[in-house]
Amino acid sequence: MKNRQISIEQILNSAYDGIASVDKDGKVILFNDAAKRIFHVTGNPLGKHISEISPIARMPEVMKDAVAEINHITKIDRNTTVMTSRMPILDEYGQVIGAVAIFREIPQLEELSEKLKGSIAVAYDLTELLSLNRELDNAKRVIRGLKGKYSFEDILGRNKYLKEAIEKAKRAAKTSAPILLIGDSGTGKELFAHAIHNESSRASKPFVRVNCAAISESILESELFGYEEGAFTGAKKTGKKGYFEQADHGTVFLDEIGKISLSLQAKLLRVLQEKEIIRVGASSPISIDVRIVAAANNDLEAEIAKGNFREDLYYRLNMVPIHLPSLKERIDDIGILSDHMISLYNEEYGRKVTGITAEALSLLKQKEWRGNIRELSNYIGRTMIDMDPAKTQIETGDLPDSDLKEKIIPLPEHTSETVIPLSQVIRDAEKTYIEKILKQNKGNKTKTAKQLKISIRSLYNKLQN
């Protein structure tokens, strides 16, 4: 048995990838030599909690959710980027008893380039050169951000509307049909676009994201379709490939597509119909094979009625419409999302918050969340920054001043024997609310009275009663 144990240890330590495993308490039971090299561990990590060794491990989260996380890309430091897969370990009864993670370093672009040059100079092994070329191309896509980062496993929630959207997106991903993601800002449209790409047969090819609203109209066309030498003042002598050429055989995600001009919409329609683009300043078309995923947070049918969006383009893009539910339609997912955000901010801010109390969670569920998941994430982050670093749970008192607390006004205590007059209850609640607004305004009574739409004299009277 001893010899067999040594043999297994030698095999694990000979692996190129970092391998780590923890028990159900998150304590390290395996950490091979490659993992030590990647995370710069010098001592013996066995028996320590994984969070002490690797802040990006996320193995306790994987055990908690019992859901694998595959091919997550994380930058450890300036020189080290890893692709990580984490899986829960289950016993014969399906209970989680631990987790294992595999860390693969993504080689630096410069290192691969030098390696490729050296191989060309001293080696004639075609197989090796082709392998190095593929590795270099993949690294370029990762470093340039031309690779889908998320999968459907990264989309958290059990809400029925969300599940319906995920199932529809998974089915559509297996085709090459255009997909239109429709939802309010902050509902996760980009996350869906990444996941669709990674679920498709194009997963190994480029994924290019374009925020149509963030690029000025004057340069958006050249960014999308590229340009020829001398096409305009300042153009590169060699010309430039546009996003569609960069994404050939892959996916282009056009975010906020409702913001592009009518003239550009006509050229985008050509891409969908003819599968070709024409660079700015060129006359000959270039054939491309690109899958388009578009997203809109405005009502495109209303824009068609106004004459701002082409009806023919809409029907081309709307081949597979997928509606993403807003957070107010997913109130039942706020707990899951909050726990996930707490875990992420623990890593970022070095906190050890384990969760949120039922009372505080109840308050979160009362908010409208006009900014959806993005707003919830911002709110949790601000809460954790401002709260006492020694605390391990978010309580109602830790929540930032907002309209959440306005919904709960403490009432005076009373017993069944002593009933307080309603006028006093209203007066006390009113005074509590006024004091809150006054505190927000740092004691400025004039500003407070103006906001409350009462006279300054009335404000004084209500505070004195």
Short mmCIF file of N, CA and C in Angstrom, two decimals, residues 278-353:
data_model
loop_
_atom_site.label_atom_id
_atom_site.label_comp_id
_atom_site.label_asym_id
_atom_site.label_seq_id
_atom_site.Cartn_x
_atom_site.Cartn_y
_atom_site.Cartn_z
N ILE A 278 -18.26 44.47 -46.83
CA ILE A 278 -17.42 45.31 -47.69
C ILE A 278 -16.71 46.31 -46.79
N ARG A 279 -15.40 46.29 -46.81
CA ARG A 279 -14.63 47.24 -46.00
C ARG A 279 -14.88 48.68 -46.46
N VAL A 280 -14.73 49.60 -45.55
CA VAL A 280 -14.82 51.02 -45.90
C VAL A 280 -13.70 51.35 -46.88
N GLY A 281 -14.04 51.96 -48.02
CA GLY A 281 -13.05 52.31 -49.03
C GLY A 281 -12.79 51.21 -50.03
N ALA A 282 -13.48 50.06 -49.90
CA ALA A 282 -13.28 48.95 -50.83
C ALA A 282 -14.51 48.79 -51.71
N SER A 283 -14.36 48.02 -52.78
CA SER A 283 -15.49 47.76 -53.68
C SER A 283 -15.82 46.28 -53.74
N SER A 284 -14.86 45.44 -53.39
CA SER A 284 -15.08 43.99 -53.47
C SER A 284 -15.53 43.43 -52.11
N PRO A 285 -16.54 42.57 -52.11
CA PRO A 285 -17.00 41.98 -50.85
C PRO A 285 -16.05 40.90 -50.35
N ILE A 286 -16.10 40.64 -49.06
CA ILE A 286 -15.32 39.58 -48.43
C ILE A 286 -16.30 38.62 -47.78
N SER A 287 -16.22 37.35 -48.12
CA SER A 287 -17.11 36.34 -47.54
C SER A 287 -16.73 36.05 -46.10
N ILE A 288 -17.72 35.93 -45.25
CA ILE A 288 -17.46 35.60 -43.84
C ILE A 288 -18.50 34.59 -43.36
N ASP A 289 -18.14 33.87 -42.34
CA ASP A 289 -19.06 32.92 -41.70
C ASP A 289 -19.14 33.30 -40.22
N VAL A 290 -20.16 34.07 -39.87
CA VAL A 290 -20.28 34.59 -38.51
C VAL A 290 -21.69 34.36 -38.00
N ARG A 291 -21.79 33.96 -36.75
CA ARG A 291 -23.08 33.84 -36.08
C ARG A 291 -23.32 35.13 -35.29
N ILE A 292 -24.48 35.74 -35.47
CA ILE A 292 -24.79 37.00 -34.79
C ILE A 292 -25.74 36.76 -33.63
N VAL A 293 -25.31 37.23 -32.46
CA VAL A 293 -26.20 37.31 -31.30
C VAL A 293 -26.36 38.79 -31.00
N ALA A 294 -27.60 39.28 -31.06
CA ALA A 294 -27.86 40.70 -30.82
C ALA A 294 -28.62 40.87 -29.52
N ALA A 295 -28.51 42.05 -28.93
CA ALA A 295 -29.22 42.33 -27.68
C ALA A 295 -29.83 43.71 -27.74
N ALA A 296 -31.00 43.85 -27.14
CA ALA A 296 -31.66 45.16 -27.10
C ALA A 296 -32.39 45.30 -25.78
N ASN A 297 -32.26 46.48 -25.16
CA ASN A 297 -33.03 46.74 -23.95
C ASN A 297 -34.15 47.75 -24.21
N ASN A 298 -34.32 48.09 -25.48
CA ASN A 298 -35.46 48.94 -25.85
C ASN A 298 -36.40 48.16 -26.75
N ASP A 299 -37.60 48.65 -26.91
CA ASP A 299 -38.62 47.97 -27.68
C ASP A 299 -38.38 48.21 -29.17
N LEU A 300 -37.81 47.21 -29.85
CA LEU A 300 -37.47 47.38 -31.26
C LEU A 300 -38.71 47.55 -32.13
N GLU A 301 -39.81 46.92 -31.74
CA GLU A 301 -41.04 47.08 -32.53
C GLU A 301 -41.54 48.52 -32.45
N ALA A 302 -41.38 49.13 -31.28
CA ALA A 302 -41.75 50.55 -31.15
C ALA A 302 -40.83 51.42 -31.98
N GLU A 303 -39.53 51.05 -32.04
CA GLU A 303 -38.58 51.80 -32.85
C GLU A 303 -38.89 51.66 -34.34
N ILE A 304 -39.41 50.50 -34.74
CA ILE A 304 -39.82 50.30 -36.13
C ILE A 304 -40.98 51.24 -36.45
N ALA A 305 -41.92 51.33 -35.52
CA ALA A 305 -43.08 52.21 -35.74
C ALA A 305 -42.67 53.67 -35.87
N LYS A 306 -41.60 54.04 -35.16
CA LYS A 306 -41.09 55.41 -35.22
C LYS A 306 -40.22 55.65 -36.45
N GLY A 307 -39.88 54.59 -37.16
CA GLY A 307 -39.00 54.72 -38.32
C GLY A 307 -37.54 54.71 -37.98
N ASN A 308 -37.19 54.27 -36.77
CA ASN A 308 -35.79 54.27 -36.33
C ASN A 308 -35.10 52.92 -36.53
N PHE A 309 -35.87 51.88 -36.84
CA PHE A 309 -35.26 50.56 -37.01
C PHE A 309 -35.92 49.85 -38.18
N ARG A 310 -35.09 49.20 -39.00
CA ARG A 310 -35.58 48.53 -40.21
C ARG A 310 -36.37 47.27 -39.84
N GLU A 311 -37.55 47.16 -40.43
CA GLU A 311 -38.39 46.00 -40.16
C GLU A 311 -37.77 44.72 -40.70
N ASP A 312 -37.15 44.80 -41.89
CA ASP A 312 -36.55 43.59 -42.48
C ASP A 312 -35.37 43.09 -41.65
N LEU A 313 -34.59 44.01 -41.09
CA LEU A 313 -33.48 43.60 -40.22
C LEU A 313 -34.01 42.97 -38.93
N TYR A 314 -35.06 43.56 -38.41
CA TYR A 314 -35.66 43.04 -37.16
C TYR A 314 -36.09 41.58 -37.35
N TYR A 315 -36.75 41.28 -38.47
CA TYR A 315 -37.22 39.90 -38.67
C TYR A 315 -36.07 38.93 -38.90
N ARG A 316 -34.98 39.43 -39.47
CA ARG A 316 -33.79 38.58 -39.63
C ARG A 316 -33.17 38.26 -38.27
N LEU A 317 -33.07 39.29 -37.42
CA LEU A 317 -32.45 39.11 -36.10
C LEU A 317 -33.36 38.34 -35.16
N ASN A 318 -34.65 38.49 -35.34
CA ASN A 318 -35.65 37.95 -34.42
C ASN A 318 -36.01 36.50 -34.73
N MET A 319 -35.10 35.80 -35.38
CA MET A 319 -35.34 34.40 -35.71
C MET A 319 -35.57 33.59 -34.42
N VAL A 320 -34.73 33.88 -33.41
CA VAL A 320 -34.88 33.22 -32.10
C VAL A 320 -34.88 34.31 -31.03
N PRO A 321 -36.06 34.85 -30.68
CA PRO A 321 -36.10 35.85 -29.62
C PRO A 321 -36.07 35.18 -28.24
N ILE A 322 -35.23 35.69 -27.36
CA ILE A 322 -35.14 35.15 -26.00
C ILE A 322 -35.32 36.30 -25.02
N HIS A 323 -36.37 36.23 -24.22
CA HIS A 323 -36.66 37.27 -23.25
C HIS A 323 -36.01 36.93 -21.92
N LEU A 324 -35.19 37.85 -21.41
CA LEU A 324 -34.53 37.66 -20.12
C LEU A 324 -35.34 38.36 -19.04
N PRO A 325 -35.74 37.62 -18.00
CA PRO A 325 -36.59 38.23 -16.97
C PRO A 325 -35.84 39.27 -16.15
N SER A 326 -36.56 40.31 -15.74
CA SER A 326 -35.97 41.32 -14.86
C SER A 326 -35.87 40.74 -13.45
N LEU A 327 -35.13 41.41 -12.58
CA LEU A 327 -34.94 40.90 -11.22
C LEU A 327 -36.26 40.92 -10.44
N LYS A 328 -37.14 41.86 -10.75
CA LYS A 328 -38.43 41.89 -10.03
C LYS A 328 -39.29 40.69 -10.42
N GLU A 329 -38.97 40.05 -11.56
CA GLU A 329 -39.64 38.81 -11.93
C GLU A 329 -38.93 37.59 -11.37
N ARG A 330 -37.78 37.84 -10.73
CA ARG A 330 -36.96 36.75 -10.19
C ARG A 330 -36.68 36.98 -8.70
N ILE A 331 -37.66 37.47 -7.96
CA ILE A 331 -37.45 37.75 -6.54
C ILE A 331 -36.94 36.51 -5.81
N ASP A 332 -37.41 35.33 -6.23
CA ASP A 332 -36.99 34.09 -5.57
C ASP A 332 -35.51 33.78 -5.77
N ASP A 333 -34.85 34.46 -6.70
CA ASP A 333 -33.42 34.22 -6.94
C ASP A 333 -32.51 35.19 -6.19
N ILE A 334 -33.07 36.17 -5.49
CA ILE A 334 -32.24 37.19 -4.84
C ILE A 334 -31.30 36.58 -3.80
N GLY A 335 -31.78 35.57 -3.07
CA GLY A 335 -30.92 34.91 -2.08
C GLY A 335 -29.72 34.23 -2.71
N ILE A 336 -29.95 33.48 -3.79
CA ILE A 336 -28.86 32.78 -4.49
C ILE A 336 -27.86 33.79 -5.05
N LEU A 337 -28.38 34.83 -5.68
CA LEU A 337 -27.51 35.85 -6.29
C LEU A 337 -26.72 36.59 -5.22
N SER A 338 -27.35 36.92 -4.10
CA SER A 338 -26.67 37.64 -3.02
C SER A 338 -25.53 36.80 -2.45
N ASP A 339 -25.78 35.51 -2.22
CA ASP A 339 -24.73 34.63 -1.69
C ASP A 339 -23.54 34.57 -2.64
N HIS A 340 -23.83 34.49 -3.95
CA HIS A 340 -22.75 34.44 -4.95
C HIS A 340 -21.95 35.74 -4.94
N MET A 341 -22.64 36.86 -4.87
CA MET A 341 -21.95 38.15 -4.86
C MET A 341 -21.13 38.33 -3.58
N ILE A 342 -21.65 37.88 -2.46
CA ILE A 342 -20.90 37.93 -1.20
C ILE A 342 -19.61 37.15 -1.33
N SER A 343 -19.70 35.97 -1.94
CA SER A 343 -18.50 35.14 -2.13
C SER A 343 -17.45 35.85 -3.00
N LEU A 344 -17.91 36.48 -4.08
CA LEU A 344 -16.99 37.19 -4.97
C LEU A 344 -16.34 38.37 -4.27
N TYR A 345 -17.14 39.14 -3.52
CA TYR A 345 -16.59 40.31 -2.83
C TYR A 345 -15.71 39.91 -1.65
N ASN A 346 -15.95 38.74 -1.08
CA ASN A 346 -15.04 38.24 -0.04
C ASN A 346 -13.63 38.11 -0.59
N GLU A 347 -13.54 37.55 -1.80
CA GLU A 347 -12.23 37.39 -2.44
C GLU A 347 -11.62 38.74 -2.78
N GLU A 348 -12.45 39.65 -3.31
CA GLU A 348 -11.94 40.94 -3.77
C GLU A 348 -11.53 41.85 -2.62
N TYR A 349 -12.31 41.82 -1.53
CA TYR A 349 -12.08 42.75 -0.43
C TYR A 349 -11.42 42.10 0.79
N GLY A 350 -11.18 40.79 0.71
CA GLY A 350 -10.54 40.12 1.83
C GLY A 350 -11.44 40.00 3.05
N ARG A 351 -12.75 39.88 2.84
CA ARG A 351 -13.71 39.74 3.94
C ARG A 351 -14.07 38.26 4.15
N LYS A 352 -14.75 38.01 5.26
CA LYS A 352 -15.16 36.64 5.57
C LYS A 352 -16.65 36.61 5.92
N VAL A 353 -17.45 37.23 5.07
CA VAL A 353 -18.89 37.27 5.29
C VAL A 353 -19.48 35.94 4.81
#
